mmCIF file with all atom_site columns, C-alpha atoms and ligand atoms in Angstrom:
data_model
loop_
_atom_site.group_PDB
_atom_site.id
_atom_site.type_symbol
_atom_site.label_atom_id
_atom_site.label_alt_id
_atom_site.label_comp_id
_atom_site.label_asym_id
_atom_site.label_entity_id
_atom_site.label_seq_id
_atom_site.pdbx_PDB_ins_code
_atom_site.Cartn_x
_atom_site.Cartn_y
_atom_site.Cartn_z
_atom_site.occupancy
_atom_site.B_iso_or_equiv
_atom_site.pdbx_formal_charge
_atom_site.auth_seq_id
_atom_site.auth_comp_id
_atom_site.auth_asym_id
_atom_site.auth_atom_id
_atom_site.pdbx_PDB_model_num
ATOM   1   C CA . MET A 1 1   ? 198.221 243.214 83.002  1.00 0.00 ? 1   MET A CA 1
ATOM   2   C CA . GLU A 1 2   ? 201.795 241.933 83.052  1.00 0.00 ? 2   GLU A CA 1
ATOM   3   C CA . LYS A 1 3   ? 203.465 238.750 81.909  1.00 0.00 ? 3   LYS A CA 1
ATOM   4   C CA . ALA A 1 4   ? 205.832 236.356 83.637  1.00 0.00 ? 4   ALA A CA 1
ATOM   5   C CA . THR A 1 5   ? 207.401 233.180 82.266  1.00 0.00 ? 5   THR A CA 1
ATOM   6   C CA . PHE A 1 6   ? 208.765 230.297 84.309  1.00 0.00 ? 6   PHE A CA 1
ATOM   7   C CA . ALA A 1 7   ? 210.162 226.816 83.665  1.00 0.00 ? 7   ALA A CA 1
ATOM   8   C CA . ALA A 1 8   ? 210.219 224.360 86.563  1.00 0.00 ? 8   ALA A CA 1
ATOM   9   C CA . GLY A 1 9   ? 209.929 220.854 85.152  1.00 0.00 ? 9   GLY A CA 1
ATOM   10  C CA . CYS A 1 10  ? 206.914 219.249 83.513  1.00 0.00 ? 10  CYS A CA 1
ATOM   11  C CA . PHE A 1 11  ? 204.629 222.167 82.724  1.00 0.00 ? 11  PHE A CA 1
ATOM   12  C CA . TRP A 1 12  ? 201.395 220.342 83.657  1.00 0.00 ? 12  TRP A CA 1
ATOM   13  C CA . GLY A 1 13  ? 201.861 220.673 87.409  1.00 0.00 ? 13  GLY A CA 1
ATOM   14  C CA . VAL A 1 14  ? 203.576 224.045 87.277  1.00 0.00 ? 14  VAL A CA 1
ATOM   15  C CA . GLU A 1 15  ? 200.686 225.582 85.342  1.00 0.00 ? 15  GLU A CA 1
ATOM   16  C CA . GLU A 1 16  ? 198.180 224.124 87.806  1.00 0.00 ? 16  GLU A CA 1
ATOM   17  C CA . ARG A 1 17  ? 200.095 225.678 90.664  1.00 0.00 ? 17  ARG A CA 1
ATOM   18  C CA . PHE A 1 18  ? 200.020 229.180 89.107  1.00 0.00 ? 18  PHE A CA 1
ATOM   19  C CA . ARG A 1 19  ? 196.370 228.830 88.086  1.00 0.00 ? 19  ARG A CA 1
ATOM   20  C CA . GLN A 1 20  ? 195.414 228.695 91.772  1.00 0.00 ? 20  GLN A CA 1
ATOM   21  C CA . VAL A 1 21  ? 197.111 231.984 92.621  1.00 0.00 ? 21  VAL A CA 1
ATOM   22  C CA . GLU A 1 22  ? 194.988 235.026 93.404  1.00 0.00 ? 22  GLU A CA 1
ATOM   23  C CA . GLY A 1 23  ? 195.854 237.831 90.966  1.00 0.00 ? 23  GLY A CA 1
ATOM   24  C CA . VAL A 1 24  ? 196.815 235.459 88.144  1.00 0.00 ? 24  VAL A CA 1
ATOM   25  C CA . ILE A 1 25  ? 194.490 236.210 85.231  1.00 0.00 ? 25  ILE A CA 1
ATOM   26  C CA . SER A 1 26  ? 195.486 233.486 82.800  1.00 0.00 ? 26  SER A CA 1
ATOM   27  C CA . THR A 1 27  ? 198.098 230.810 82.232  1.00 0.00 ? 27  THR A CA 1
ATOM   28  C CA . ALA A 1 28  ? 199.348 228.906 79.209  1.00 0.00 ? 28  ALA A CA 1
ATOM   29  C CA . VAL A 1 29  ? 201.976 226.238 78.654  1.00 0.00 ? 29  VAL A CA 1
ATOM   30  C CA . GLY A 1 30  ? 204.522 226.294 75.874  1.00 0.00 ? 30  GLY A CA 1
ATOM   31  C CA . TYR A 1 31  ? 208.099 225.943 74.767  1.00 0.00 ? 31  TYR A CA 1
ATOM   32  C CA . THR A 1 32  ? 210.686 228.689 74.990  1.00 0.00 ? 32  THR A CA 1
ATOM   33  C CA . GLY A 1 33  ? 214.336 229.477 75.505  1.00 0.00 ? 33  GLY A CA 1
ATOM   34  C CA . GLY A 1 34  ? 215.617 227.399 72.599  1.00 0.00 ? 34  GLY A CA 1
ATOM   35  C CA . HIS A 1 35  ? 216.210 227.919 68.906  1.00 0.00 ? 35  HIS A CA 1
ATOM   36  C CA . PHE A 1 36  ? 213.716 225.716 67.064  1.00 0.00 ? 36  PHE A CA 1
ATOM   37  C CA . PRO A 1 37  ? 210.703 227.451 65.447  1.00 0.00 ? 37  PRO A CA 1
ATOM   38  C CA . ASN A 1 38  ? 207.188 226.113 65.911  1.00 0.00 ? 38  ASN A CA 1
ATOM   39  C CA . PRO A 1 39  ? 208.157 223.006 67.872  1.00 0.00 ? 39  PRO A CA 1
ATOM   40  C CA . CYS A 1 40  ? 205.746 220.226 68.746  1.00 0.00 ? 40  CYS A CA 1
ATOM   41  C CA . TYR A 1 41  ? 205.903 218.200 71.958  1.00 0.00 ? 41  TYR A CA 1
ATOM   42  C CA . LEU A 1 42  ? 207.779 215.360 70.267  1.00 0.00 ? 42  LEU A CA 1
ATOM   43  C CA . ASP A 1 43  ? 210.456 217.740 68.944  1.00 0.00 ? 43  ASP A CA 1
ATOM   44  C CA . VAL A 1 44  ? 210.963 218.982 72.488  1.00 0.00 ? 44  VAL A CA 1
ATOM   45  C CA . CYS A 1 45  ? 211.052 215.418 73.862  1.00 0.00 ? 45  CYS A CA 1
ATOM   46  C CA . ALA A 1 46  ? 213.644 214.536 71.206  1.00 0.00 ? 46  ALA A CA 1
ATOM   47  C CA . ARG A 1 47  ? 215.826 217.315 72.667  1.00 0.00 ? 47  ARG A CA 1
ATOM   48  C CA . ILE A 1 48  ? 216.584 218.932 69.333  1.00 0.00 ? 48  ILE A CA 1
ATOM   49  C CA . THR A 1 49  ? 215.019 222.301 70.163  1.00 0.00 ? 49  THR A CA 1
ATOM   50  C CA . GLY A 1 50  ? 216.845 223.692 73.184  1.00 0.00 ? 50  GLY A CA 1
ATOM   51  C CA . HIS A 1 51  ? 213.454 224.751 74.566  1.00 0.00 ? 51  HIS A CA 1
ATOM   52  C CA . ALA A 1 52  ? 212.242 224.377 78.120  1.00 0.00 ? 52  ALA A CA 1
ATOM   53  C CA . GLU A 1 53  ? 208.699 223.397 79.056  1.00 0.00 ? 53  GLU A CA 1
ATOM   54  C CA . ALA A 1 54  ? 207.411 226.701 80.401  1.00 0.00 ? 54  ALA A CA 1
ATOM   55  C CA . VAL A 1 55  ? 204.378 228.438 81.804  1.00 0.00 ? 55  VAL A CA 1
ATOM   56  C CA . ARG A 1 56  ? 203.348 231.913 80.731  1.00 0.00 ? 56  ARG A CA 1
ATOM   57  C CA . VAL A 1 57  ? 201.443 233.752 83.411  1.00 0.00 ? 57  VAL A CA 1
ATOM   58  C CA . GLU A 1 58  ? 199.377 236.894 82.910  1.00 0.00 ? 58  GLU A CA 1
ATOM   59  C CA . TYR A 1 59  ? 198.872 238.698 86.195  1.00 0.00 ? 59  TYR A CA 1
ATOM   60  C CA . ASP A 1 60  ? 197.434 241.837 87.670  1.00 0.00 ? 60  ASP A CA 1
ATOM   61  C CA . PRO A 1 61  ? 200.288 243.684 89.392  1.00 0.00 ? 61  PRO A CA 1
ATOM   62  C CA . GLN A 1 62  ? 197.733 245.482 91.583  1.00 0.00 ? 62  GLN A CA 1
ATOM   63  C CA . ARG A 1 63  ? 196.782 242.152 93.110  1.00 0.00 ? 63  ARG A CA 1
ATOM   64  C CA . ILE A 1 64  ? 200.019 240.173 93.089  1.00 0.00 ? 64  ILE A CA 1
ATOM   65  C CA . SER A 1 65  ? 203.617 241.256 92.806  1.00 0.00 ? 65  SER A CA 1
ATOM   66  C CA . TYR A 1 66  ? 206.286 239.640 90.676  1.00 0.00 ? 66  TYR A CA 1
ATOM   67  C CA . GLU A 1 67  ? 208.168 238.878 93.905  1.00 0.00 ? 67  GLU A CA 1
ATOM   68  C CA . GLU A 1 68  ? 205.192 236.839 95.108  1.00 0.00 ? 68  GLU A CA 1
ATOM   69  C CA . LEU A 1 69  ? 205.077 234.954 91.809  1.00 0.00 ? 69  LEU A CA 1
ATOM   70  C CA . LEU A 1 70  ? 208.758 234.164 92.272  1.00 0.00 ? 70  LEU A CA 1
ATOM   71  C CA . GLU A 1 71  ? 207.916 232.605 95.646  1.00 0.00 ? 71  GLU A CA 1
ATOM   72  C CA . VAL A 1 72  ? 205.345 230.361 93.974  1.00 0.00 ? 72  VAL A CA 1
ATOM   73  C CA . PHE A 1 73  ? 207.970 229.461 91.380  1.00 0.00 ? 73  PHE A CA 1
ATOM   74  C CA . TRP A 1 74  ? 210.611 228.440 93.956  1.00 0.00 ? 74  TRP A CA 1
ATOM   75  C CA . ALA A 1 75  ? 208.042 226.482 95.958  1.00 0.00 ? 75  ALA A CA 1
ATOM   76  C CA . SER A 1 76  ? 206.837 224.560 92.918  1.00 0.00 ? 76  SER A CA 1
ATOM   77  C CA . HIS A 1 77  ? 210.087 222.676 92.276  1.00 0.00 ? 77  HIS A CA 1
ATOM   78  C CA . ASP A 1 78  ? 213.616 221.895 93.429  1.00 0.00 ? 78  ASP A CA 1
ATOM   79  C CA . PRO A 1 79  ? 215.828 224.563 91.818  1.00 0.00 ? 79  PRO A CA 1
ATOM   80  C CA . THR A 1 80  ? 219.017 222.640 92.622  1.00 0.00 ? 80  THR A CA 1
ATOM   81  C CA . GLN A 1 81  ? 218.245 219.857 90.126  1.00 0.00 ? 81  GLN A CA 1
ATOM   82  C CA . LEU A 1 82  ? 220.149 220.383 86.886  1.00 0.00 ? 82  LEU A CA 1
ATOM   83  C CA . ASN A 1 83  ? 218.238 219.548 83.697  1.00 0.00 ? 83  ASN A CA 1
ATOM   84  C CA . ARG A 1 84  ? 215.727 217.404 85.504  1.00 0.00 ? 84  ARG A CA 1
ATOM   85  C CA . GLN A 1 85  ? 212.820 217.624 87.883  1.00 0.00 ? 85  GLN A CA 1
ATOM   86  C CA . GLY A 1 86  ? 211.986 214.522 89.840  1.00 0.00 ? 86  GLY A CA 1
ATOM   87  C CA . PRO A 1 87  ? 211.576 211.628 87.437  1.00 0.00 ? 87  PRO A CA 1
ATOM   88  C CA . ASP A 1 88  ? 211.662 213.843 84.327  1.00 0.00 ? 88  ASP A CA 1
ATOM   89  C CA . ARG A 1 89  ? 215.110 214.181 82.841  1.00 0.00 ? 89  ARG A CA 1
ATOM   90  C CA . GLY A 1 90  ? 216.367 216.356 80.014  1.00 0.00 ? 90  GLY A CA 1
ATOM   91  C CA . GLU A 1 91  ? 217.159 220.009 79.430  1.00 0.00 ? 91  GLU A CA 1
ATOM   92  C CA . GLN A 1 92  ? 213.480 220.696 78.637  1.00 0.00 ? 92  GLN A CA 1
ATOM   93  C CA . TYR A 1 93  ? 212.850 220.206 82.366  1.00 0.00 ? 93  TYR A CA 1
ATOM   94  C CA . ARG A 1 94  ? 215.420 222.788 83.446  1.00 0.00 ? 94  ARG A CA 1
ATOM   95  C CA . SER A 1 95  ? 214.697 225.439 86.033  1.00 0.00 ? 95  SER A CA 1
ATOM   96  C CA . ALA A 1 96  ? 214.530 228.881 84.407  1.00 0.00 ? 96  ALA A CA 1
ATOM   97  C CA . ILE A 1 97  ? 213.112 232.346 84.799  1.00 0.00 ? 97  ILE A CA 1
ATOM   98  C CA . PHE A 1 98  ? 212.486 234.241 81.553  1.00 0.00 ? 98  PHE A CA 1
ATOM   99  C CA . TYR A 1 99  ? 212.218 237.894 82.453  1.00 0.00 ? 99  TYR A CA 1
ATOM   100 C CA . HIS A 1 100 ? 210.117 240.460 80.562  1.00 0.00 ? 100 HIS A CA 1
ATOM   101 C CA . SER A 1 101 ? 211.685 243.661 81.908  1.00 0.00 ? 101 SER A CA 1
ATOM   102 C CA . PRO A 1 102 ? 214.822 244.898 83.666  1.00 0.00 ? 102 PRO A CA 1
ATOM   103 C CA . ALA A 1 103 ? 212.768 245.100 86.883  1.00 0.00 ? 103 ALA A CA 1
ATOM   104 C CA . GLN A 1 104 ? 211.837 241.427 86.615  1.00 0.00 ? 104 GLN A CA 1
ATOM   105 C CA . GLU A 1 105 ? 215.450 240.509 85.923  1.00 0.00 ? 105 GLU A CA 1
ATOM   106 C CA . LYS A 1 106 ? 216.603 242.381 89.013  1.00 0.00 ? 106 LYS A CA 1
ATOM   107 C CA . ALA A 1 107 ? 213.910 240.829 91.201  1.00 0.00 ? 107 ALA A CA 1
ATOM   108 C CA . ALA A 1 108 ? 214.716 237.339 89.905  1.00 0.00 ? 108 ALA A CA 1
ATOM   109 C CA . ARG A 1 109 ? 218.460 237.702 90.497  1.00 0.00 ? 109 ARG A CA 1
ATOM   110 C CA . SER A 1 110 ? 218.003 239.055 93.959  1.00 0.00 ? 110 SER A CA 1
ATOM   111 C CA . ALA A 1 111 ? 215.433 236.388 94.944  1.00 0.00 ? 111 ALA A CA 1
ATOM   112 C CA . LYS A 1 112 ? 217.759 233.664 93.692  1.00 0.00 ? 112 LYS A CA 1
ATOM   113 C CA . GLN A 1 113 ? 220.641 235.050 95.718  1.00 0.00 ? 113 GLN A CA 1
ATOM   114 C CA . LYS A 1 114 ? 218.495 235.435 98.823  1.00 0.00 ? 114 LYS A CA 1
ATOM   115 C CA . LEU A 1 115 ? 217.234 231.877 98.567  1.00 0.00 ? 115 LEU A CA 1
ATOM   116 C CA . GLN A 1 116 ? 220.769 230.571 98.112  1.00 0.00 ? 116 GLN A CA 1
ATOM   117 C CA . LEU A 1 117 ? 221.984 232.493 101.158 1.00 0.00 ? 117 LEU A CA 1
ATOM   118 C CA . SER A 1 118 ? 218.989 231.394 103.248 1.00 0.00 ? 118 SER A CA 1
ATOM   119 C CA . GLY A 1 119 ? 220.581 227.980 103.651 1.00 0.00 ? 119 GLY A CA 1
ATOM   120 C CA . LYS A 1 120 ? 217.409 226.160 102.562 1.00 0.00 ? 120 LYS A CA 1
ATOM   121 C CA . TYR A 1 121 ? 219.509 224.151 100.091 1.00 0.00 ? 121 TYR A CA 1
ATOM   122 C CA . ASP A 1 122 ? 222.994 222.824 100.651 1.00 0.00 ? 122 ASP A CA 1
ATOM   123 C CA . LYS A 1 123 ? 223.503 222.600 96.894  1.00 0.00 ? 123 LYS A CA 1
ATOM   124 C CA . ASP A 1 124 ? 223.754 225.414 94.371  1.00 0.00 ? 124 ASP A CA 1
ATOM   125 C CA . ILE A 1 125 ? 220.591 226.798 92.821  1.00 0.00 ? 125 ILE A CA 1
ATOM   126 C CA . VAL A 1 126 ? 220.962 226.166 89.087  1.00 0.00 ? 126 VAL A CA 1
ATOM   127 C CA . THR A 1 127 ? 218.023 228.265 87.878  1.00 0.00 ? 127 THR A CA 1
ATOM   128 C CA . GLU A 1 128 ? 218.783 230.115 84.628  1.00 0.00 ? 128 GLU A CA 1
ATOM   129 C CA . ILE A 1 129 ? 217.744 233.744 84.383  1.00 0.00 ? 129 ILE A CA 1
ATOM   130 C CA . LYS A 1 130 ? 217.323 234.762 80.737  1.00 0.00 ? 130 LYS A CA 1
ATOM   131 C CA . PRO A 1 131 ? 215.383 237.326 78.720  1.00 0.00 ? 131 PRO A CA 1
ATOM   132 C CA . ALA A 1 132 ? 212.001 236.110 77.530  1.00 0.00 ? 132 ALA A CA 1
ATOM   133 C CA . SER A 1 133 ? 212.054 235.156 73.859  1.00 0.00 ? 133 SER A CA 1
ATOM   134 C CA . GLU A 1 134 ? 209.455 233.720 71.537  1.00 0.00 ? 134 GLU A CA 1
ATOM   135 C CA . PHE A 1 135 ? 206.964 231.557 73.439  1.00 0.00 ? 135 PHE A CA 1
ATOM   136 C CA . TRP A 1 136 ? 205.594 228.719 71.353  1.00 0.00 ? 136 TRP A CA 1
ATOM   137 C CA . MET A 1 137 ? 202.223 227.552 72.622  1.00 0.00 ? 137 MET A CA 1
ATOM   138 C CA . ALA A 1 138 ? 202.073 223.864 73.417  1.00 0.00 ? 138 ALA A CA 1
ATOM   139 C CA . GLU A 1 139 ? 199.399 221.654 71.902  1.00 0.00 ? 139 GLU A CA 1
ATOM   140 C CA . GLU A 1 140 ? 195.853 222.192 73.137  1.00 0.00 ? 140 GLU A CA 1
ATOM   141 C CA . TYR A 1 141 ? 195.797 218.920 75.111  1.00 0.00 ? 141 TYR A CA 1
ATOM   142 C CA . HIS A 1 142 ? 198.669 220.184 77.265  1.00 0.00 ? 142 HIS A CA 1
ATOM   143 C CA . GLN A 1 143 ? 196.812 223.397 78.205  1.00 0.00 ? 143 GLN A CA 1
ATOM   144 C CA . GLN A 1 144 ? 195.291 223.222 81.708  1.00 0.00 ? 144 GLN A CA 1
ATOM   145 C CA . TYR A 1 145 ? 196.073 219.512 81.557  1.00 0.00 ? 145 TYR A CA 1
ATOM   146 C CA . VAL A 1 146 ? 195.624 218.780 85.274  1.00 0.00 ? 146 VAL A CA 1
ATOM   147 C CA . ASP A 1 147 ? 192.290 220.578 85.360  1.00 0.00 ? 147 ASP A CA 1
ATOM   148 C CA . LYS A 1 148 ? 191.032 218.741 82.274  1.00 0.00 ? 148 LYS A CA 1
ATOM   149 C CA . LYS A 1 149 ? 192.006 215.385 83.801  1.00 0.00 ? 149 LYS A CA 1
ATOM   150 C CA . ARG A 1 150 ? 190.128 216.277 86.953  1.00 0.00 ? 150 ARG A CA 1
ATOM   151 C CA . HIS A 1 151 ? 186.963 216.886 84.934  1.00 0.00 ? 151 HIS A CA 1
ATOM   152 C CA . VAL A 1 152 ? 187.383 213.638 83.047  1.00 0.00 ? 152 VAL A CA 1
ATOM   153 C CA . ARG A 1 153 ? 187.723 211.753 86.332  1.00 0.00 ? 153 ARG A CA 1
ATOM   154 C CA . LYS A 1 154 ? 184.568 213.398 87.683  1.00 0.00 ? 154 LYS A CA 1
ATOM   155 C CA . ARG A 1 155 ? 182.599 212.573 84.537  1.00 0.00 ? 155 ARG A CA 1
ATOM   156 C CA . ASP A 1 156 ? 183.788 208.960 84.611  1.00 0.00 ? 156 ASP A CA 1
ATOM   157 C CA . SER A 1 157 ? 182.857 208.500 88.241  1.00 0.00 ? 157 SER A CA 1
ATOM   158 C CA . ARG A 1 158 ? 179.371 209.880 87.557  1.00 0.00 ? 158 ARG A CA 1
ATOM   159 C CA . ALA A 1 159 ? 179.018 207.466 84.644  1.00 0.00 ? 159 ALA A CA 1
ATOM   160 C CA . ASN A 1 160 ? 179.741 204.599 86.999  1.00 0.00 ? 160 ASN A CA 1
ATOM   161 C CA . LEU A 1 161 ? 176.853 205.430 89.322  1.00 0.00 ? 161 LEU A CA 1
HETATM 162 N N1 . MHO B 2 .   ? 206.460 212.384 83.071  1.00 0.00 ? 1   MHO B N1 1
HETATM 163 C C1 . MHO B 2 .   ? 205.546 212.935 82.129  1.00 0.00 ? 1   MHO B C1 1
HETATM 164 C C2 . MHO B 2 .   ? 206.027 214.259 81.669  1.00 0.00 ? 1   MHO B C2 1
HETATM 165 C C3 . MHO B 2 .   ? 205.059 214.929 80.793  1.00 0.00 ? 1   MHO B C3 1
HETATM 166 S S1 . MHO B 2 .   ? 205.413 216.548 80.685  1.00 0.00 ? 1   MHO B S1 1
HETATM 167 C C4 . MHO B 2 .   ? 204.347 217.289 79.684  1.00 0.00 ? 1   MHO B C4 1
HETATM 168 C C5 . MHO B 2 .   ? 205.410 211.973 80.973  1.00 0.00 ? 1   MHO B C5 1
HETATM 169 O O1 . MHO B 2 .   ? 206.332 211.224 80.743  1.00 0.00 ? 1   MHO B O1 1
HETATM 170 O O2 . MHO B 2 .   ? 204.394 211.929 80.317  1.00 0.00 ? 1   MHO B O2 1
HETATM 171 O O3 . MHO B 2 .   ? 206.737 216.730 80.216  1.00 0.00 ? 1   MHO B O3 1
#
């Protein structure tokens, strides 16, 4: 099993996206890339931590390559938006790849360059590429948030019958 860590805006939707991918064994959301130990969501919202909302992916390299995970990452957000993603603004929503090995770093840098040269965006890709550092797990209610909400909706609609 190998690890990959990505930040691409609000981690709820990004985690859901990676959860669907064949070869991904587990996902978790958390805070990383900053300097503040053991942050809670409100610390991150207050922008005193330097952390990004991030998703940690555990994957089986026999079934999916890191390059393929990078494609999911690019497709899950707009990497030309600086310190925001859609309506969410602040450095915690920045686009970032936190690499776990020199091979991941190389793959990330080359994918970023390729995407820039592809002409898909007329603006610069602002994605940070940094070594993975301590990953602080987010609160339980943020984990698999979209999936949990889906179950709550189903339960509520059954209750209405
Ligand atoms: N727009 C969302 C972002 C949540 S995400 C965990 C909200 O304001 O609740 O950053």
